Every structure is written in structure tokens, then in C-alpha cells.
XYZ file of C-alpha atoms in Angstrom:
546
model
C -22.549 -66.195 30.158
C -24.971 -63.715 31.668
C -22.017 -61.557 32.752
C -20.517 -61.730 29.357
C -23.874 -60.712 27.650
C -24.223 -57.816 30.096
C -20.691 -56.726 29.169
C -21.638 -56.657 25.491
C -24.652 -54.583 26.165
C -22.506 -52.034 28.154
C -20.042 -51.926 25.287
C -22.683 -51.434 22.763
C -24.318 -48.697 24.751
C -21.018 -46.934 25.376
C -20.194 -47.048 21.571
C -23.639 -45.655 20.633
C -23.125 -42.883 23.163
C -19.574 -42.182 21.771
C -21.092 -42.048 18.247
C -23.760 -39.497 19.384
C -21.182 -37.413 21.194
C -18.845 -37.357 18.209
C -21.736 -36.156 16.037
C -22.539 -33.345 18.494
C -18.742 -32.523 18.614
C -18.674 -32.346 14.781
C -21.368 -29.731 14.746
C -19.708 -27.697 17.470
C -16.391 -27.816 15.636
C -18.147 -26.714 12.410
C -19.632 -23.771 14.134
C -16.334 -22.875 15.747
C -14.643 -23.027 12.287
C -17.304 -20.793 10.683
C -17.115 -18.345 13.668
C -13.213 -18.134 13.585
C -13.262 -17.658 9.889
C -15.851 -14.888 10.074
C -13.968 -13.063 13.008
C -10.693 -13.361 11.179
C -12.138 -12.026 7.966
C -13.984 -9.170 9.552
C -11.090 -8.045 11.664
C -8.874 -8.096 8.633
C -11.361 -5.785 6.929
C -10.834 -3.250 9.807
C -7.389 -3.848 11.097
C -5.479 -3.943 7.747
C -6.899 -0.675 6.399
C -6.571 1.031 9.769
C -2.887 -0.143 9.908
C -2.317 1.073 6.388
C -3.977 4.363 7.189
C -1.962 4.886 10.251
C 1.264 4.055 8.400
C 0.513 6.368 5.507
C -0.677 9.087 7.863
C 2.446 8.917 10.036
C 4.611 8.883 6.830
C 2.829 12.122 5.449
C 3.225 13.878 8.808
C 6.956 13.038 9.063
C 7.498 14.207 5.588
C 5.724 17.501 6.208
C 7.379 17.937 9.628
C 10.815 17.649 7.933
C 9.908 20.065 5.283
C 8.464 22.604 7.687
C 11.540 22.410 9.870
C 13.302 24.407 7.007
C 10.550 27.067 7.304
C 11.008 27.307 11.016
C 14.775 27.798 10.392
C 14.574 30.549 7.856
C 11.452 32.457 8.669
C 11.566 35.021 11.489
C 8.339 35.178 13.469
C 6.720 34.437 16.797
C 5.470 31.113 17.764
C 1.970 32.091 16.880
C 2.942 33.477 13.516
C 4.846 30.315 12.684
C 1.929 28.148 13.837
C -0.425 30.305 11.645
C 1.901 29.922 8.630
C 1.837 26.080 9.035
C -1.915 26.068 9.040
C -1.850 28.398 5.855
C 0.509 26.040 4.007
C -1.726 23.060 4.828
C -4.805 25.014 3.599
C -3.008 26.112 0.571
C -2.230 22.569 -0.497
C -5.989 21.802 -0.402
C -6.661 24.211 -3.373
C -3.607 23.933 -5.563
C -2.008 21.072 -7.336
C 1.323 21.225 -5.480
C 2.467 18.754 -2.707
C 2.543 20.238 0.801
C 6.280 19.544 1.030
C 6.945 21.458 -2.141
C 4.889 24.362 -0.667
C 6.976 24.239 2.518
C 10.152 24.229 0.500
C 9.160 27.356 -1.358
C 8.192 28.998 1.918
C 11.718 28.138 3.190
C 13.110 29.997 0.277
C 11.022 32.987 1.103
C 12.462 32.955 4.562
C 15.907 32.776 3.142
C 15.180 35.767 1.019
C 14.151 37.815 4.012
C 10.327 37.681 3.856
C 8.563 38.188 7.183
C 6.224 35.446 8.536
C 3.087 37.432 7.606
C 4.180 37.804 4.009
C 5.528 34.271 3.407
C 2.231 32.530 2.579
C 1.131 35.064 -0.002
C 4.549 35.167 -1.712
C 4.735 31.347 -1.669
C 1.281 30.948 -3.333
C 2.252 33.456 -6.065
C 5.450 31.516 -6.839
C 3.591 28.282 -6.836
C 1.206 29.778 -9.390
C 4.185 30.800 -11.616
C 5.640 27.330 -11.278
C 2.435 26.003 -12.803
C 1.739 28.808 -15.398
C 5.259 29.405 -16.641
C 8.349 27.533 -17.565
C 9.963 28.646 -14.334
C 10.004 26.227 -11.405
C 8.535 27.428 -8.222
C 12.139 27.723 -6.625
C 13.436 29.625 -9.641
C 10.460 31.970 -9.545
C 10.888 32.517 -5.826
C 14.610 33.410 -6.207
C 14.056 35.557 -9.176
C 11.019 37.621 -7.756
C 12.498 37.921 -4.298
C 15.644 39.433 -5.752
C 13.800 41.651 -8.207
C 11.571 42.819 -5.356
C 14.595 43.633 -3.155
C 16.476 45.441 -5.940
C 13.426 47.310 -7.233
C 11.985 48.020 -3.832
C 8.636 46.382 -4.260
C 6.795 44.006 -1.955
C 3.337 42.573 -1.118
C 0.803 43.147 -3.873
C 3.367 44.549 -6.230
C 4.995 41.136 -6.312
C 1.783 39.757 -7.584
C 1.577 42.487 -10.184
C 5.127 41.795 -11.237
C 4.130 38.135 -11.602
C 1.173 39.117 -13.714
C 3.455 41.270 -15.920
C 5.897 38.384 -16.349
C 3.144 35.870 -17.407
C 1.622 38.386 -19.828
C 4.984 38.879 -21.451
C 5.534 35.198 -21.651
C 2.259 34.866 -23.430
C 2.508 37.784 -25.787
C 6.230 37.994 -26.886
C 8.607 35.656 -28.492
C 10.447 34.910 -25.203
C 9.977 32.626 -22.212
C 9.488 33.699 -18.628
C 12.761 32.023 -17.682
C 14.792 33.998 -20.309
C 13.116 37.341 -19.349
C 13.850 36.719 -15.645
C 17.500 35.944 -16.329
C 18.028 39.192 -18.287
C 16.038 41.161 -15.700
C 18.216 40.029 -12.875
C 21.243 41.350 -14.792
C 19.806 44.824 -15.484
C 17.652 45.330 -12.325
C 20.307 47.092 -10.322
C 21.333 49.573 -12.954
C 17.842 49.969 -14.127
C 16.781 50.899 -10.509
C 19.560 53.447 -10.197
C 18.508 55.257 -13.316
C 14.914 55.132 -12.200
C 13.242 52.295 -14.102
C 10.278 50.689 -12.288
C 10.061 46.890 -11.920
C 7.787 46.311 -14.798
C 9.980 48.412 -17.006
C 13.002 46.270 -16.187
C 10.841 43.334 -17.420
C 10.092 45.358 -20.528
C 13.628 46.051 -21.437
C 14.598 42.469 -20.762
C 11.786 41.121 -22.943
C 12.744 43.413 -25.745
C 16.165 42.179 -26.042
C 15.369 38.545 -25.280
C 12.709 38.329 -28.087
C 15.453 39.543 -30.407
C 17.560 36.534 -29.601
C 20.040 38.499 -27.432
C 21.553 36.268 -24.626
C 21.190 37.537 -21.142
C 24.903 37.981 -20.565
C 25.419 40.094 -23.664
C 22.087 41.897 -23.545
C 22.494 42.711 -19.822
C 25.939 44.119 -20.407
C 24.759 46.338 -23.338
C 21.680 47.670 -21.439
C 23.643 48.375 -18.318
C 26.198 50.333 -20.383
C 23.585 52.441 -22.061
C 21.730 53.175 -18.886
C 24.938 54.260 -17.234
C 26.029 56.475 -20.073
C 22.691 58.325 -20.291
C 22.370 58.651 -16.587
C 25.830 60.051 -16.332
C 25.271 62.448 -19.180
C 22.053 63.793 -17.659
C 23.663 64.249 -14.359
C 27.004 65.741 -15.603
C 25.645 67.735 -18.596
C 28.288 68.988 -21.068
C 29.352 67.549 -24.417
C 27.947 64.005 -23.663
C 24.483 65.336 -22.824
C 24.482 67.458 -25.957
C 25.373 64.420 -28.094
C 22.417 62.393 -26.627
C 20.074 65.314 -27.075
C 21.332 65.664 -30.736
C 20.559 62.043 -31.482
C 17.092 62.328 -29.954
C 16.568 65.635 -31.808
C 15.790 67.755 -28.754
C 17.537 70.199 -26.383
C 19.770 69.086 -23.659
C 17.415 70.581 -20.988
C 14.410 68.785 -22.450
C 16.289 65.486 -22.702
C 17.509 65.715 -19.177
C 14.016 66.544 -17.910
C 12.386 63.654 -19.794
C 14.979 61.351 -18.453
C 14.402 62.406 -14.959
C 10.658 62.208 -15.246
C 10.559 58.896 -17.139
C 13.841 57.221 -17.919
C 12.288 54.319 -19.778
C 10.551 56.678 -22.244
C 13.684 58.816 -22.631
C 15.745 55.687 -23.554
C 13.030 54.659 -25.969
C 13.400 58.100 -27.531
C 17.070 57.587 -27.859
C 16.432 54.283 -29.760
C 13.909 56.007 -31.901
C 16.593 58.890 -32.637
C 19.045 56.117 -33.789
C 16.274 54.663 -36.012
C 15.789 58.089 -37.575
C 19.477 58.518 -38.250
C 19.508 55.127 -39.862
C 16.444 55.876 -42.038
C 18.004 59.224 -43.192
C 21.113 57.364 -44.253
C 23.247 58.493 -41.384
C 25.844 56.422 -39.608
C 24.389 54.829 -36.530
C 27.686 53.212 -35.481
C 29.421 56.506 -35.363
C 26.546 57.914 -33.363
C 26.881 55.160 -30.843
C 30.668 55.512 -30.640
C 30.164 59.317 -30.101
C 28.221 58.641 -26.883
C 30.581 55.881 -25.616
C 28.559 52.960 -26.785
C 30.968 51.693 -29.370
C 31.853 48.371 -27.652
C 31.257 45.493 -29.989
C 28.774 43.541 -27.737
C 27.015 46.791 -26.662
C 26.887 48.034 -30.164
C 25.324 44.795 -31.633
C 22.670 44.644 -28.882
C 21.533 48.248 -29.389
C 21.698 47.984 -33.101
C 19.237 44.952 -32.818
C 16.835 47.280 -31.025
C 17.342 49.968 -33.709
C 16.506 47.628 -36.619
C 13.530 46.049 -34.908
C 11.223 48.942 -35.357
C 9.166 49.367 -32.135
C 10.055 46.165 -30.307
C 11.222 48.133 -27.238
C 8.051 50.265 -27.005
C 5.850 47.209 -27.521
C 7.564 45.253 -24.838
C 7.488 48.176 -22.375
C 3.713 48.607 -23.076
C 2.928 44.923 -22.596
C 4.926 44.860 -19.352
C 3.006 47.804 -18.058
C -0.365 46.353 -19.088
C 0.320 43.076 -17.311
C 1.545 44.922 -14.223
C -1.569 47.080 -14.103
C -3.913 44.169 -14.696
C -2.335 42.257 -11.656
C -4.237 39.012 -12.268
C -2.853 37.579 -15.553
C -1.034 34.821 -13.666
C -4.089 34.099 -11.607
C -6.248 33.693 -14.729
C -3.576 31.564 -16.428
C -3.199 29.371 -13.240
C -7.037 28.945 -13.097
C -7.000 27.479 -16.635
C -4.404 24.937 -15.427
C -6.542 24.008 -12.423
C -9.362 22.817 -14.840
C -7.276 20.018 -16.208
C -7.965 16.522 -14.949
C -4.359 16.133 -13.891
C -4.661 19.176 -11.513
C -7.813 18.047 -9.999
C -6.396 14.614 -9.233
C -3.333 16.368 -7.710
C -5.635 18.491 -5.531
C -7.538 15.400 -4.350
C -4.381 13.670 -3.509
C -3.238 16.840 -1.587
C -6.407 16.857 0.392
C -6.028 13.263 1.330
C -2.523 13.937 2.287
C -3.547 16.871 4.496
C -5.854 14.390 6.309
C -2.907 12.113 6.654
C -0.804 14.936 8.030
C -3.493 15.794 10.615
C -3.969 12.227 11.682
C -0.214 11.736 11.784
C 0.057 14.697 13.953
C -2.118 13.078 16.403
C -0.306 9.783 16.212
C 3.121 11.371 16.330
C 3.431 11.989 19.952
C 2.280 8.358 20.616
C 4.878 7.190 18.139
C 7.593 9.303 19.905
C 6.686 7.717 23.221
C 6.727 4.245 21.475
C 10.081 5.010 19.966
C 11.381 5.874 23.383
C 9.987 2.802 24.883
C 11.452 0.576 22.186
C 14.795 2.311 22.576
C 14.766 1.353 26.215
C 13.560 -2.074 25.360
C 16.288 -2.434 22.835
C 18.854 -1.528 25.347
C 17.274 -3.941 27.814
C 17.295 -6.623 25.157
C 20.956 -6.287 24.434
C 21.678 -6.628 28.153
C 19.875 -9.983 28.380
C 21.857 -13.367 28.005
C 21.567 -15.223 24.861
C 18.959 -17.854 26.121
C 16.835 -14.960 27.349
C 17.006 -13.199 23.967
C 15.890 -16.375 22.196
C 12.894 -16.840 24.451
C 11.828 -13.203 24.074
C 12.295 -13.318 20.269
C 10.114 -16.358 20.208
C 7.341 -14.713 22.248
C 7.321 -11.629 20.065
C 6.977 -13.806 16.980
C 3.967 -15.530 18.562
C 2.368 -12.089 19.348
C 2.947 -10.954 15.764
C 1.205 -14.111 14.540
C -2.046 -13.598 16.413
C -3.917 -12.164 13.570
C -3.085 -14.831 10.965
C -3.487 -17.493 13.723
C -7.176 -16.961 13.919
C -7.595 -18.001 10.347
C -5.068 -20.763 10.760
C -6.970 -22.034 13.781
C -10.044 -22.165 11.779
C -8.223 -24.534 9.400
C -7.181 -26.663 12.277
C -10.698 -26.808 13.623
C -11.851 -27.910 10.164
C -9.235 -30.666 10.221
C -10.553 -31.951 13.510
C -14.082 -31.634 12.400
C -13.222 -33.898 9.410
C -11.655 -36.359 11.866
C -14.828 -36.300 13.904
C -16.822 -36.649 10.750
C -14.933 -39.827 9.872
C -15.006 -41.017 13.541
C -18.813 -41.162 13.602
C -19.151 -43.901 11.021
C -16.104 -45.499 12.465
C -17.703 -45.768 15.830
C -20.865 -47.184 14.295
C -18.701 -49.750 12.461
C -16.929 -50.638 15.721
C -20.326 -50.928 17.354
C -21.629 -53.276 14.547
C -18.495 -55.460 14.799
C -18.641 -55.695 18.544
C -22.368 -56.684 18.524
C -21.834 -59.269 15.755
C -18.643 -60.478 17.355
C -20.500 -60.860 20.652
C -23.104 -62.947 18.778
C -20.339 -64.908 17.188
C -18.682 -65.498 20.533
C -21.896 -66.630 22.077
C -22.538 -69.042 19.139
C -19.043 -70.380 19.432
C -19.429 -70.911 23.144
C -22.575 -72.885 22.583
C -20.899 -74.850 19.851
C -17.879 -75.683 22.174
C -20.411 -76.836 24.898
C -22.165 -79.095 22.416
C -18.997 -80.509 21.124
C -17.642 -81.198 24.571
C -21.047 -82.839 25.727
C -20.837 -86.653 26.640
C -23.611 -87.480 24.197
C -21.709 -86.028 21.272
C -18.594 -88.009 22.358
C -20.591 -91.257 22.583
C -22.056 -90.640 19.201
C -18.560 -90.122 17.690
C -17.340 -93.476 19.319
C -20.268 -95.457 17.887
C -19.762 -93.698 14.611
C -16.141 -94.718 14.603
C -16.890 -98.321 15.394
C -19.421 -98.549 12.643
C -17.639 -96.680 9.877
C -13.958 -97.406 10.530
C -11.790 -95.183 8.576
C -14.571 -92.776 7.815
C -15.119 -92.335 11.510
C -11.454 -91.630 12.074
C -11.527 -88.927 9.401
C -14.637 -87.498 10.728
C -13.237 -87.524 14.249
C -10.062 -85.862 13.189
C -12.067 -83.187 11.329
C -14.273 -82.493 14.355
C -11.287 -82.443 16.627
C -9.619 -79.972 14.397
C -12.771 -77.926 14.168
C -13.367 -78.075 17.872
C -9.829 -76.931 18.672
C -10.075 -74.098 16.261
C -13.374 -72.999 17.675
C -12.174 -73.268 21.247
C -9.039 -71.239 20.360
C -10.975 -68.668 18.391
C -13.639 -68.266 21.105
C -11.075 -67.677 23.833
C -9.251 -65.091 21.714
C -12.431 -63.352 21.005
C -13.561 -63.404 24.727
C -10.145 -62.042 25.981
C -9.459 -59.294 23.581
C -11.903 -59.268 20.576
C -8.855 -59.202 18.365
C -10.153 -61.967 16.021
C -9.177 -61.717 12.349
C -12.353 -61.067 10.229
C -10.885 -62.955 7.299
C -10.208 -66.001 9.468
C -13.690 -65.941 10.802
C -15.085 -65.928 7.267
C -12.881 -68.733 6.351
C -13.813 -70.666 9.421
C -17.608 -70.147 8.680
C -16.996 -71.494 5.118
C -15.200 -74.510 6.234
C -17.697 -75.216 9.120
C -20.523 -75.112 6.607
C -18.783 -77.456 4.312
C -17.940 -79.734 7.131
C -21.466 -79.894 8.493
C -22.754 -80.872 5.037
C -20.208 -83.673 4.693
C -21.163 -85.148 8.076
C -24.831 -84.828 7.422
C -24.519 -86.580 4.007
C -22.403 -89.279 5.494
C -24.694 -89.946 8.313
C -27.737 -89.926 5.960
C -26.235 -92.806 4.062
C -24.626 -94.937 6.646
C -26.548 -94.442 9.922
C -28.860 -97.303 11.001
C -32.381 -96.604 12.270
C -31.354 -97.422 15.791
C -28.596 -94.910 15.952
C -28.848 -92.687 19.011
C -31.596 -90.104 18.778
C -29.518 -87.818 21.133
C -26.677 -87.759 18.602
C -29.004 -86.783 15.807
C -30.482 -83.982 17.805
C -27.150 -82.665 18.773
C -26.097 -82.526 15.187
C -29.260 -80.699 14.280
C -28.620 -78.198 17.054
C -25.014 -77.649 15.705
C -26.478 -76.930 12.202
C -29.100 -74.564 13.457
C -26.449 -72.569 15.492
C -24.326 -72.451 12.419
C -27.114 -71.121 10.228
C -28.047 -68.548 12.784
C -24.514 -67.429 13.011
C -24.307 -67.082 9.134
């Protein structure tokens, strides 16, 4: 008995300590869960944006690098000049609403058209302005102005002046910049031969275009007229006399005027045709007399004749825009004030930041690409089982970030288990303590039942009450056997069934009451005092147990 009691004390102490440890563990798991969640969230705030920034920056740099490769291919220049051009393009994109890749593409066109490295940036920016301020695209403007510049012999600042003239005409006459440029490209060569300036080429082009003459027909007509007048002034003779007669001047004066200012001399010729028409003369015969009787040529020139001063007005406007030199800049500045343009510039500036960062990351990326290329080759050389192992490992590495947050969930799960385990341990401790008391009570009851006095009392009771005694004896034997069996089971393994114990307690109480009532009615005064005391002891133990 003492050893058994000591055992229960130790078990109870161990369970109490277990409960305390579980409560402590619960707190630690909770702290770990909170910490892991916090670390995971904070790291995501940093790593996810950084990864996105790195990816976007690398993408921006790769796009710009590919675009600028075309510039390197077409623009002739030293390494220093090309490097300076690259910086100029990036700087340019920070102040205009055009993507840096588009800027590089226009610069590539400039290189194709023969511009030197030192002139490419200025030409490119002007063409980009035209792309924004006119109905020309930047590419169309680049090809048109580069060719007009080559044909007419202008470059540098004069290209800007020609752009200014084009924009002014587009704003002031009934023709678009695209239509004017198409006509100008058709008459530029012949116009330059006869001595027209670049702005005068635009003026003639605008004059016919605003009258609805298509570029193909108008270009043919103007080239024919330029050629005929030029030939006449150089050759003299009857042809020159006829031109001078239409204008109303001498051959010498007409030739001199044409040599000094061909545009004005041609305008005088158109004015002479207008005079003939106003005087009732035959303009068609006059044109046929100077070799301009072709149907298309005749129709185009007649359109100028009947439009009053359209030619002079167009030439004056072209000259004004050229001399101003900044019409396109002012027009472009108005476009920059729009919200759309400002947003594009902001995006461009962010993109430049990405290009710079990407340029820093690119060498590392190239090395990584080389490394992974070697790894890929090595991976392909592995056996199938080795490939599976390596693939699994890489998947685990890729999951490290999400794993932190997932681990926090696991910790929370175990914390909940610990939270439930605390009350469970207390319950176990309560059961063990009470089962220990029950076992002790049962042990005492078994000892009482097995005592000689109790047996003698039962014998005497049986003799006196006959069948009642036999029934009581059978009941007590049954109870005793159940108690002994239950006590042994509890002592060995503590695996008693709680419901069976409750049932036993109920039946034991009922049996004790029956025995006490029967004895109270039938026992004589000389019945053994020892038997009465033993019954009282059983009742007391039973009450304590309950």
C-alpha cells in the first residue's frame, strides 16, 4: 500500500509538471508563430518589390540595348561618340513623351541616311518633335527631311528651320504636312537644279497641294515647268522670247530674274498667265507655245492660274516659317502641356532609371546565364534518378519564401494542440488522482470483505435467515468478485471503464441499503458487534468514495 500511494504521488506530480511544461510550450509556439508571420510579411514587403524592380529594370535595359544596337550598326563614329550618343538619347527621353526605344529607332534611321554621330541627336529630337506636332510619324519625318536635306544641300540648324517652315505651312494652309512632304520629295531634285531653296520647294508643294492636286500629278507638272523655263533661260532663242512675252518683259530681264530668284521668276510667269486670262486671251495656247501643253501639266498649272495668289502666299508662308526657325518648337511645347504628355514623360523617366539599373544588373545576368547554360548541360548529362533528386531540391529552394508563412501556420496548429493538451493533462491528472483514491477504497473494501469476522457474520446470517441469507451471500460474493477484479485491473493498468465504475457505485449503494434494512429488521440484539462495525465501515468507505 505505501508503495502504491507513493506511485500515485509521483504520477500526479509528473502530470502536473507536464501540464506546466505544455503551457510554457504553448506560449513559446505562439511567439514563434507571431515572429515567423512578421518576418515573412516584412520580407515579402522588401523582396517582392525588389524582385519586380529588378525584372522590370532588366527588361527595360534589354529593350533599349536591342534598339541601340541598330544605332551602333548605322551610325559611324568613334567609341566615345557612340557612348555620348547613347547618353544623349537617354537624356532626351527624360524631357519628351517618346519612348527611349522609339528615339533609338529614329536615330538608327538618321544613321542610315548618312548623318554623322555628332549630328544624330539633334536631328533625332527634331524629327520626334515633328512626330508629335504634325501628322507625320517620326520615321516618315526622318526619311523625308533627311532626303530633302541631302537633295537641297542643307544640314544642321537649317533642318530645324525647314521643320519650322513645314509646321507653319501645316498650320496656315489647307494641306497636311504629310501631303506637302510627299509633293516636296517629288520636285526637290528639279527645284534644286533650277536654284530653288529648300523652303521654296515646300512653298511650291504647299501651293499645289492646297489646291487638291495629288503629289504624282502636281510633281510632274512642276518639274516640267521648272525644266522648260530653266532650259529656255540657258538656251535663249524663241523659247525664252515666248516666256518673256507671257511675263511681259524682255528676254534679258526674264533670264536675269530667273537666275537671281527662280521662285519669283516662276511666280511672275504664273502671274503673266493670269493677266492673259483676265484680258480674255487663250491661256491654253500660251502654255502649249512654251511646251507645257500636256494634259496633266496643263491642268496643274491652270489650277495655279485660277487661284489668284495661292503660289505667292504659299512661298511667303514657307519663307516666314523658315526664317522663324522655332514654329515646330512652340507647337511641340503646347503638346507637352497636356496631361497625356506629362504622364508619358514620367513613365520615360522611370524607364530610364530601369535602364540604368538594368545596365548594372546586365553583366551579372550574363554571368548567370552562362552559369545556367553550363548547369543545363551538366543536368542533361545526369542520370534520370539524379535529375529527379536535383529537381526536387530546386523546388524546395524556390519554396523557402512561402515556407516561412506556411511554417507559421504549422506552428499555430501545434500551438492549438498544446492548448488542448493542457486541459487534457489536467483531466488525466484528475482521473489518476481519483482513480487512485478509488483503488485505495476498493483495496480496503476487499480486505474487509475477506476478513474472518465478515465471513463469520455471513454464516450466522445465513443460518438465521435461510433463503434471505443465501441471497445476500450471493450478492456479496458477486460484489466482492467484481470489486476484486476491478481493483486488480485498476492497479495493473488504470484502464477501468468510467461508466462501469459509475454503475458499480450505484449498485454498491443500493446493495448496502438493502443489507442495512434487512439487518435492521431481522438481527437480534446478541448479533455480533464485530459484524455490525464491519458493515458500518463498508458503508463509510462507500460514502467517502462517492
